[in-house]
Short mmCIF file of C-alpha atoms in Angstrom, two decimals:
data_model
loop_
_atom_site.label_atom_id
_atom_site.label_comp_id
_atom_site.label_asym_id
_atom_site.label_seq_id
_atom_site.Cartn_x
_atom_site.Cartn_y
_atom_site.Cartn_z
CA PRO A 991 18.60 19.93 -5.78
CA ILE A 992 15.74 18.89 -8.10
CA GLU A 993 16.30 16.66 -11.31
CA LEU A 994 13.78 18.48 -13.33
CA SER A 995 13.34 22.24 -13.68
CA VAL A 996 9.93 22.42 -12.23
CA PRO A 997 8.63 25.26 -10.16
CA PHE A 998 8.05 24.24 -6.64
CA SER A 999 4.33 25.19 -6.76
CA LYS A 1000 4.01 22.81 -9.76
CA GLN A 1001 5.55 20.02 -8.04
CA LEU A 1002 3.27 20.56 -5.02
CA LEU A 1003 0.18 20.67 -7.28
CA ILE A 1004 1.06 17.54 -9.20
CA LEU A 1005 1.77 15.73 -5.85
CA PHE A 1006 -1.60 17.04 -4.42
CA MET A 1007 -3.39 15.56 -7.52
CA THR A 1008 -2.01 12.20 -6.82
CA CYS A 1009 -3.33 12.41 -3.26
CA MET A 1010 -6.85 13.30 -4.72
CA ASN A 1011 -6.56 10.24 -6.75
CA LEU A 1012 -5.72 8.17 -3.68
CA LEU A 1013 -8.72 9.81 -1.90
CA SER A 1014 -11.35 9.08 -4.70
CA THR A 1015 -10.08 5.41 -5.10
CA ASN A 1016 -9.50 4.33 -1.51
CA LEU A 1017 -12.75 5.21 0.21
CA LEU A 1018 -14.62 2.21 -0.92
CA ASN A 1019 -11.68 -0.24 -0.41
CA ASN A 1020 -11.21 0.87 3.14
CA ALA A 1021 -15.08 0.73 3.87
CA PHE A 1022 -15.13 -2.74 2.80
CA ARG A 1023 -12.10 -3.43 5.02
CA SER A 1024 -13.55 -2.02 8.25
CA ASN A 1025 -17.31 -3.10 7.69
CA ILE A 1026 -17.67 -6.11 5.42
CA SER A 1027 -18.32 -8.32 8.32
CA PHE A 1028 -21.25 -6.09 9.30
CA TRP A 1029 -22.24 -5.26 5.82
CA LYS A 1030 -22.29 -8.48 3.93
CA GLY A 1031 -25.93 -9.43 5.00
CA MET A 1032 -27.31 -6.22 3.52
CA PHE A 1033 -26.00 -6.79 -0.09
CA GLY A 1034 -28.69 -9.09 -1.22
CA VAL A 1035 -26.49 -12.18 -1.06
CA PRO A 1036 -28.01 -15.35 0.44
CA PHE A 1037 -26.87 -16.14 3.82
CA ILE A 1038 -25.12 -19.33 2.61
CA LYS A 1039 -22.82 -17.43 0.30
CA GLN A 1040 -22.18 -14.40 2.74
CA SER A 1041 -18.85 -15.87 3.79
CA GLU A 1042 -17.58 -15.54 0.16
CA LEU A 1043 -17.61 -11.68 0.63
CA GLN A 1044 -15.56 -11.69 3.78
CA ASN A 1045 -12.32 -11.70 1.69
CA ILE A 1046 -13.33 -9.49 -1.05
CA ASN A 1047 -10.28 -7.29 -0.27
CA VAL A 1048 -7.95 -10.09 -1.15
CA CYS A 1049 -9.26 -9.83 -4.73
CA ASN A 1050 -7.09 -6.59 -5.04
CA GLN A 1051 -3.86 -8.81 -5.06
CA ILE A 1052 -4.88 -10.88 -7.98
CA PRO A 1053 -4.24 -8.41 -10.77
CA VAL A 1054 -1.20 -7.00 -9.01
CA ILE A 1055 0.31 -10.55 -8.97
CA LEU A 1056 -0.27 -11.04 -12.73
CA LEU A 1057 0.18 -7.44 -13.97
CA GLY A 1058 2.56 -5.88 -11.47
CA VAL A 1059 5.81 -6.34 -13.66
CA PRO A 1060 3.94 -5.33 -16.90
CA ASN A 1061 2.53 -2.39 -15.30
CA GLY A 1062 6.12 -1.33 -14.04
CA TYR A 1063 7.28 -1.64 -17.71
CA LEU A 1064 4.19 0.39 -18.80
CA VAL A 1065 5.22 3.16 -16.20
CA ASP A 1066 8.70 3.42 -17.78
CA LEU A 1067 7.56 2.99 -21.33
CA LEU A 1068 4.77 5.49 -21.39
CA SER A 1069 5.78 7.76 -18.58
CA PRO A 1070 4.08 7.65 -15.04
CA PRO A 1071 1.18 10.38 -15.96
CA ILE A 1072 0.27 8.47 -19.03
CA ALA A 1073 0.29 5.13 -17.23
CA LEU A 1074 -1.82 6.74 -14.45
CA VAL A 1075 -4.51 7.90 -16.92
CA VAL A 1076 -4.76 4.24 -18.50
CA ILE A 1077 -4.88 2.64 -15.03
CA SER A 1078 -7.60 5.31 -13.79
CA MET A 1079 -9.89 4.05 -16.54
CA VAL A 1080 -9.59 0.59 -15.17
CA THR A 1081 -10.22 1.53 -11.77
CA GLY A 1082 -13.33 3.79 -12.79
CA LEU A 1083 -14.53 0.86 -14.74
CA GLY A 1084 -14.39 -1.39 -11.71
CA SER A 1085 -16.01 1.33 -9.53
CA PHE A 1086 -19.07 1.29 -11.89
CA LEU A 1087 -19.30 -2.36 -11.82
CA ILE A 1088 -19.41 -2.36 -7.98
CA TYR A 1089 -22.15 0.29 -8.33
CA SER A 1090 -24.09 -1.90 -10.61
CA SER A 1091 -23.55 -5.02 -8.42
CA LEU A 1092 -25.14 -3.10 -5.49
CA GLN A 1093 -28.06 -1.63 -7.54
CA PHE A 1094 -29.05 -5.15 -8.95
CA ARG A 1095 -28.07 -7.20 -6.00
CA ALA A 1096 -25.62 -9.38 -7.92
CA SER A 1097 -24.15 -12.83 -6.90
CA PRO A 1098 -20.88 -12.88 -4.80
CA ILE A 1099 -18.83 -13.73 -7.97
CA PHE A 1100 -20.01 -10.50 -9.85
CA TYR A 1101 -18.86 -8.53 -6.67
CA MET A 1102 -15.54 -10.44 -6.68
CA ILE A 1103 -14.98 -9.65 -10.44
CA ALA A 1104 -15.86 -5.96 -9.99
CA GLN A 1105 -13.45 -5.88 -6.79
CA VAL A 1106 -10.73 -7.47 -9.01
CA ILE A 1107 -10.89 -4.74 -11.61
CA TYR A 1108 -11.50 -1.81 -9.16
CA GLY A 1109 -9.06 -2.87 -6.47
CA GLY A 1110 -6.38 -4.07 -9.03
CA GLY A 1111 -6.45 -0.69 -10.80
CA MET A 1112 -6.32 1.07 -7.38
CA SER A 1113 -3.34 -0.97 -6.25
CA LEU A 1114 -1.43 -0.78 -9.51
CA SER A 1115 -1.71 3.09 -9.63
CA ARG A 1116 0.70 3.19 -6.83
CA THR A 1117 3.81 2.61 -8.83
CA PRO A 1118 3.35 5.49 -11.18
CA MET A 1119 2.46 7.74 -8.24
CA GLN A 1120 5.59 6.69 -6.31
CA LYS A 1121 7.65 7.18 -9.47
CA ILE A 1122 6.24 10.70 -9.95
CA ALA A 1123 7.17 11.64 -6.49
CA SER A 1124 10.71 10.08 -6.68
CA VAL A 1125 11.46 11.96 -9.92
CA LEU A 1126 10.02 15.34 -9.25
CA PHE A 1127 11.56 15.42 -5.67
CA ALA A 1128 14.76 13.61 -6.28
CA GLY A 1129 17.33 15.17 -3.67
CA PRO A 1130 17.65 15.17 0.23
CA TYR A 1131 13.98 14.97 1.00
CA VAL A 1132 12.88 12.26 -1.49
CA SER A 1133 11.74 10.09 1.41
CA THR A 1134 9.62 12.87 2.70
CA ALA A 1135 8.02 13.47 -0.66
CA MET A 1136 7.30 9.77 -1.33
CA SER A 1137 5.71 9.37 2.20
CA VAL A 1138 3.08 11.97 1.33
CA ASN A 1139 1.18 9.41 -1.03
CA HIS A 1140 1.30 6.80 1.76
CA THR A 1141 0.15 9.39 4.25
CA PHE A 1142 -2.85 10.56 2.17
CA SER A 1143 -4.08 6.90 1.76
CA HIS A 1144 -4.70 7.25 5.58
CA VAL A 1145 -6.51 10.36 4.99
CA ALA A 1146 -8.77 8.42 2.68
CA SER A 1147 -9.06 5.62 5.17
CA ILE A 1148 -9.99 7.98 8.01
CA SER A 1149 -12.50 9.75 5.81
CA SER A 1150 -13.83 6.32 4.95
CA ASN A 1151 -14.38 5.36 8.56
CA LEU A 1152 -16.06 8.57 9.51
CA LEU A 1153 -18.42 8.67 6.49
CA SER A 1154 -19.16 4.91 6.76
CA LYS A 1155 -20.11 5.59 10.39
CA MET A 1156 -22.32 8.60 9.50
CA PHE A 1157 -23.97 7.56 6.23
CA GLY A 1158 -24.43 3.93 7.48
CA LYS A 1159 -26.59 5.14 10.23
CA LEU A 1160 -28.53 7.51 7.96
CA TYR A 1161 -28.78 5.58 4.68
CA GLY A 1162 -27.65 2.07 5.46
CA ALA A 1163 -24.87 -0.01 3.96
CA VAL A 1164 -26.08 -0.22 0.25
CA ILE A 1165 -26.33 3.41 -0.27
CA THR A 1166 -23.12 4.12 1.62
CA ALA A 1167 -21.11 1.68 -0.53
CA THR A 1168 -22.89 3.17 -3.70
CA LEU A 1169 -21.81 6.72 -2.90
CA PHE A 1170 -18.11 5.41 -2.44
CA ALA A 1171 -18.34 3.58 -5.74
CA LEU A 1172 -19.64 6.48 -7.47
CA PHE A 1173 -16.86 8.74 -5.96
CA GLY A 1174 -14.29 6.19 -7.31
CA ILE A 1175 -15.19 7.01 -11.03
CA PHE A 1176 -13.71 10.45 -10.35
CA THR A 1177 -10.36 9.14 -10.55
CA MET A 1178 -10.38 9.42 -14.39
CA PRO A 1179 -10.82 13.36 -14.60
CA ILE A 1180 -8.29 13.62 -11.73
CA CYS A 1181 -5.63 11.82 -13.52
CA MET A 1182 -6.32 13.54 -16.68
CA TYR A 1183 -5.94 16.95 -15.14
CA LEU A 1184 -2.78 15.63 -13.46
CA TYR A 1185 -1.39 14.63 -17.02
CA ALA A 1186 -2.29 18.16 -18.25
CA GLU A 1187 -0.27 19.77 -15.51
CA TYR A 1188 2.60 17.58 -15.86
CA THR A 1189 2.85 18.10 -19.61
CA LEU A 1190 3.05 21.89 -18.93
CA VAL A 1191 6.28 21.71 -16.89
CA ALA A 1192 7.99 18.36 -18.29
CA SER A 1193 7.95 15.97 -21.13
CA VAL A 1194 6.48 12.68 -20.83
CA LYS A 1195 8.84 11.22 -23.06
CA SER A 1196 11.85 9.21 -21.63
CA PRO A 1197 15.27 10.86 -22.25
CA THR A 1198 16.67 7.52 -22.46
CA ARG A 1199 15.50 4.54 -24.61
CA VAL A 1200 13.30 2.18 -22.97
CA LEU A 1201 14.51 -1.23 -23.08
CA PRO A 1202 12.41 -4.11 -24.31
CA PRO A 1203 10.79 -6.06 -21.47
CA ILE A 1204 13.32 -9.00 -21.29
CA GLU A 1205 16.25 -6.62 -21.53
CA GLY A 1206 14.77 -4.27 -18.96
CA LEU A 1207 14.50 -7.36 -16.43
CA LYS A 1208 17.97 -8.39 -17.33
CA LYS A 1209 19.31 -4.78 -16.45
CA LEU A 1210 17.15 -4.79 -13.33
CA PHE A 1211 18.71 -7.89 -12.09
CA GLN A 1212 22.22 -6.53 -12.98
CA GLN A 1213 21.55 -3.37 -10.98
CA THR A 1214 20.29 -5.35 -7.91
CA ASN A 1215 22.41 -7.49 -5.60
CA ILE A 1216 21.96 -9.70 -2.51
CA PHE A 1217 21.66 -6.66 -0.12
CA TYR A 1218 18.84 -5.41 -2.30
CA TRP A 1219 16.89 -8.45 -2.02
CA LEU A 1220 17.48 -9.07 1.44
CA PHE A 1221 16.36 -5.56 2.14
CA TYR A 1222 13.34 -6.08 0.06
CA PHE A 1223 12.20 -9.31 1.79
CA SER A 1224 12.94 -7.79 5.19
CA GLY A 1225 10.33 -5.33 4.70
CA CYS A 1226 8.00 -7.35 2.35
CA PHE A 1227 6.84 -9.79 5.13
CA VAL A 1228 6.27 -7.06 7.57
CA ASP A 1229 4.13 -5.42 4.95
CA VAL A 1230 2.35 -8.63 4.18
CA SER A 1231 1.38 -9.17 7.80
CA ALA A 1232 0.01 -5.76 7.92
CA MET A 1233 -2.00 -5.98 4.97
CA THR A 1234 -3.32 -9.41 5.89
CA PHE A 1235 -4.47 -7.95 9.19
CA LYS A 1236 -6.06 -4.89 7.55
CA ASN A 1237 -7.97 -7.10 5.24
CA GLN A 1238 -9.24 -9.12 8.24
CA GLU A 1239 -9.58 -6.46 10.96
CA SER A 1240 -13.35 -6.29 10.94
CA GLU A 1241 -13.53 -10.17 11.38
CA ILE A 1242 -10.94 -10.07 14.21
CA PHE A 1243 -12.28 -7.19 16.14
CA LYS A 1244 -15.78 -8.16 15.68
CA LYS A 1245 -15.39 -10.75 18.57
CA HIS A 1246 -14.99 -8.00 20.98
CA PHE A 1247 -16.42 -4.84 19.68
CA GLY A 1248 -19.38 -3.33 17.57
CA GLN A 1249 -19.32 -1.82 14.15
CA ASP A 1250 -18.83 1.79 15.45
CA GLU A 1251 -16.06 0.65 17.80
CA VAL A 1252 -14.32 -1.26 14.96
CA ASN A 1253 -14.32 1.81 12.66
CA GLU A 1254 -13.01 4.06 15.60
CA LEU A 1255 -10.24 1.58 16.32
CA SER A 1256 -9.43 1.45 12.57
CA GLN A 1257 -9.20 5.41 12.87
CA PHE A 1258 -6.73 5.29 15.85
CA SER A 1259 -4.27 3.31 13.53
CA LYS A 1260 -4.46 5.98 11.06
CA ILE A 1261 -4.34 9.10 12.79
CA PRO A 1262 -0.49 9.13 13.59
CA SER A 1263 -0.10 8.42 9.85
CA LEU A 1264 -1.32 11.76 9.00
CA PHE A 1265 2.00 13.14 10.33
CA GLY A 1266 3.74 10.74 7.99
CA PRO A 1267 5.84 13.41 6.18
CA PHE A 1268 7.03 14.73 9.65
CA LEU A 1269 7.99 11.36 10.70
CA ALA A 1270 9.70 10.85 7.19
CA LEU A 1271 11.98 13.50 8.07
CA ILE A 1272 13.44 11.33 10.58
CA VAL A 1273 14.43 8.93 7.67
CA ASP A 1274 15.89 11.90 5.85
CA LYS A 1275 17.74 13.35 8.76
CA TYR A 1276 18.94 9.92 10.06
CA PRO A 1277 18.84 7.48 7.29
CA TYR A 1278 19.55 4.21 9.09
CA ARG A 1279 17.08 2.33 6.82
CA ASP A 1280 18.26 -1.16 8.02
CA TYR A 1281 17.67 -0.33 11.65
CA PHE A 1282 14.19 1.09 10.91
CA LEU A 1283 13.11 -2.24 9.26
CA LEU A 1284 14.17 -4.10 12.25
CA LEU A 1285 12.24 -1.85 14.50
CA GLY A 1286 9.20 -2.09 12.34
CA CYS A 1287 9.41 -5.83 12.49
CA ILE A 1288 9.70 -6.06 16.15
CA CYS A 1289 6.76 -3.54 16.83
CA ARG A 1290 4.49 -5.40 14.51
CA SER A 1291 5.35 -8.74 16.06
CA ILE A 1292 4.48 -7.58 19.47
CA PHE A 1293 1.23 -6.24 18.17
CA SER A 1294 0.49 -9.30 16.33
CA VAL A 1295 1.07 -11.45 19.41
CA LEU A 1296 -1.19 -9.23 21.77
CA VAL A 1297 -3.98 -9.09 19.14
CA LEU A 1298 -4.07 -12.55 17.64
CA ASN A 1299 -3.90 -14.25 21.11
CA ASP A 1300 -6.70 -12.13 22.59
CA LYS A 1301 -4.48 -10.47 25.13
CA LEU A 1302 -6.03 -7.03 24.11
CA THR A 1303 -9.58 -6.83 24.65
CA ASN A 1304 -10.07 -3.56 26.26
CA TYR A 1305 -11.14 -0.74 23.85
CA TRP A 1306 -8.43 1.73 25.06
CA TRP A 1307 -5.66 -0.73 25.39
CA VAL A 1308 -6.35 -1.60 21.69
CA ALA A 1309 -6.59 1.99 20.62
CA LEU A 1310 -3.10 2.70 22.45
CA ALA A 1311 -1.46 -0.31 20.87
CA ARG A 1312 -2.61 0.84 17.40
CA VAL A 1313 -1.24 4.13 17.94
CA ILE A 1314 2.17 3.04 18.81
CA ASP A 1315 2.14 0.42 16.11
CA SER A 1316 1.20 3.20 13.40
CA CYS A 1317 3.79 5.49 14.45
CA VAL A 1318 6.60 2.91 14.20
CA VAL A 1319 5.48 1.47 10.96
CA SER A 1320 4.99 4.82 9.34
CA VAL A 1321 8.75 5.35 9.67
CA PHE A 1322 9.30 1.66 8.58
CA TYR A 1323 7.41 2.22 5.28
CA THR A 1324 9.26 5.52 4.73
CA ALA A 1325 12.57 3.70 5.15
CA TRP A 1326 11.56 0.87 2.95
CA TYR A 1327 9.82 2.60 0.06
CA SER A 1328 12.47 5.39 -0.22
CA PHE A 1329 15.35 2.85 -0.43
CA PHE A 1330 13.93 1.54 -3.88
CA GLY A 1331 13.13 5.11 -5.10
CA ILE A 1332 16.73 6.04 -4.68
CA PHE A 1333 18.53 2.59 -5.41
CA LEU A 1334 16.92 1.90 -8.79
CA LYS A 1335 17.90 4.09 -11.76
CA LYS A 1336 15.02 5.76 -13.50
CA ASP A 1337 15.12 3.83 -16.75
CA VAL A 1338 14.09 0.56 -14.70
CA ARG A 1339 12.51 1.98 -11.52
CA GLY A 1340 8.97 1.64 -12.60
CA LEU A 1341 9.91 -1.96 -13.75
CA GLY A 1342 11.59 -2.66 -10.46
CA MET A 1343 8.64 -1.17 -8.27
CA GLY A 1344 6.36 -3.18 -10.22
CA LEU A 1345 8.29 -6.32 -9.66
CA ASN A 1346 8.44 -5.65 -5.96
CA GLN A 1347 4.59 -4.93 -5.94
CA SER A 1348 3.81 -8.09 -7.58
CA LEU A 1349 5.80 -10.22 -5.29
CA GLY A 1350 4.29 -8.39 -2.21
CA ALA A 1351 0.85 -9.23 -3.67
CA PHE A 1352 1.66 -12.79 -4.32
CA PHE A 1353 2.74 -13.20 -0.60
CA THR A 1354 -0.35 -11.32 0.76
CA PHE A 1355 -2.58 -13.30 -1.25
CA SER A 1356 -0.89 -16.79 -0.38
CA LEU A 1357 -0.81 -15.75 3.47
CA SER A 1358 -4.70 -14.81 3.14
CA LEU A 1359 -5.47 -18.19 1.77
CA LEU A 1360 -3.30 -20.02 4.21
CA THR A 1361 -4.73 -18.25 7.27
CA LYS A 1362 -8.11 -18.91 5.81
CA ARG A 1363 -7.52 -22.66 5.10
CA PHE A 1364 -5.63 -23.12 8.31
CA LYS A 1365 -7.65 -20.94 10.80
CA GLY A 1366 -6.36 -22.55 13.99
CA TYR A 1367 -2.70 -21.90 12.74
CA SER A 1368 -3.15 -18.45 11.45
CA ASP A 1369 -1.24 -16.90 14.35
CA ARG A 1370 1.65 -19.25 13.91
CA ILE A 1371 1.65 -18.54 10.01
CA THR A 1372 1.90 -14.75 10.87
CA TYR A 1373 4.87 -15.41 13.41
CA PHE A 1374 6.64 -17.39 11.02
CA CYS A 1375 6.56 -14.53 8.26
CA LEU A 1376 7.57 -11.93 10.94
CA GLY A 1377 10.45 -14.24 12.19
CA PHE A 1378 11.75 -14.65 8.56
CA SER A 1379 11.48 -10.63 8.21
CA ALA A 1380 13.61 -10.28 11.64
CA THR A 1381 16.11 -12.73 10.32
CA CYS A 1382 16.45 -10.97 7.00
CA SER A 1383 16.83 -7.59 8.97
CA LEU A 1384 19.69 -8.78 11.09
CA ILE A 1385 21.49 -10.12 7.96
CA THR A 1386 20.95 -6.84 6.25
CA ILE A 1387 22.27 -4.89 9.32
CA TYR A 1388 25.32 -6.82 9.29
CA LEU A 1389 25.89 -6.70 5.38
CA ASN A 1390 25.17 -3.01 5.43
CA LYS A 1391 27.93 -2.45 7.91
CA TYR A 1392 30.60 -4.83 7.14
CA LYS A 1393 30.18 -5.59 3.31
CA PHE A 1394 28.31 -2.96 1.56
CA ASP A 1395 29.78 0.32 3.13
CA GLY A 1396 26.35 1.69 4.50
CA ILE A 1397 24.50 1.46 1.21
CA ALA A 1398 21.10 1.46 3.23
CA SER A 1399 21.94 5.01 4.35
CA ASN A 1400 22.91 6.11 0.86
CA PRO A 1401 21.38 3.97 -1.82
CA ALA A 1402 22.45 6.21 -4.52
CA LYS A 1403 26.09 4.72 -4.06
CA ASN A 1404 24.57 2.05 -6.44
CA HIS A 1405 24.51 4.46 -9.25
CA SER A 1406 28.20 5.75 -8.79
CA GLU A 1407 29.47 2.13 -8.33
CA GLN A 1408 27.86 1.08 -11.61
CA LYS A 1409 29.43 4.24 -13.38
#
């Protein structure tokens, strides 16, 4: 069953345009993740200040922390397609500023400001894209539909790794990053076309009155319960550890591997994610979301112990570990994201997703600062986060079975219970 009377071909086209938006905006971000440790000396920044560029990807989290909730409210107020167009203008501006920084060899602070605008817009665009998928594909396969966006972000990552390796050798770091920045500007026409297609098949006006922000937050907290927040934090700290590792992977692997090998290892972690929609069918068929969260936490913990303690220094062992971790974490993300897409009612779904994203960005930013400030204890900080996640997961499994009548498998029960 589909909530809106939208032809399936149009549903796929709109979902495809969200994927194209991910491709245009993610190329540069992923290039920085995998290559910044090798590129930072080529951007015209004095050697003494190059270390400031190492954590450039952390800048993405600042606007999400500050604007995640307002962005979610904007999605509910204006509708996801209109919000996506507005956000694309911000992302396009940030891409242009990064392009300008590269051309004029700007100072690190200018790169950081540009990354805040570009990366913030890129990250905030995930909320309207997830809501579009959850509304258009409401029904038994909503987990699969919502996983398509997440899967395509990995298509962008793999493309970025391949193109970085190829263009880097041919043209150098500056021109490669410049091309990615220019490609990021295309997010604006892509989102405008998505908006045009959406309005042909559905109204962008909300069928219900959108509550003022404070009332919306009150209604959101009335809808949620202890199980909801335990479920959120069970997945949140797995996601935080994964994002922190991604932002630092070039620095971590630089100790043992060269730039080409780091890019290849990054690809190994993303190739299984290309099969995300097929893995998501596991969640649709066997919706034991609470157990999938625990499995993701265990797998991520084992991977972190091996990598952060230099137990994996052989190229092929690292590649195998990344493939296994990626397969498990893909199922984990599908189980985690789809729960909120079903549990939250449409009138506060954008607000709820925005709040979740803002909290996640805050913890990611905080963990990045802590690991940078206490480098000798970075592994212990990561283990603490994953241990906290595992504890929440175990409590969630118990509550789901004995107190909340299996709501993790059928989050829509939340709606009927409220009625």
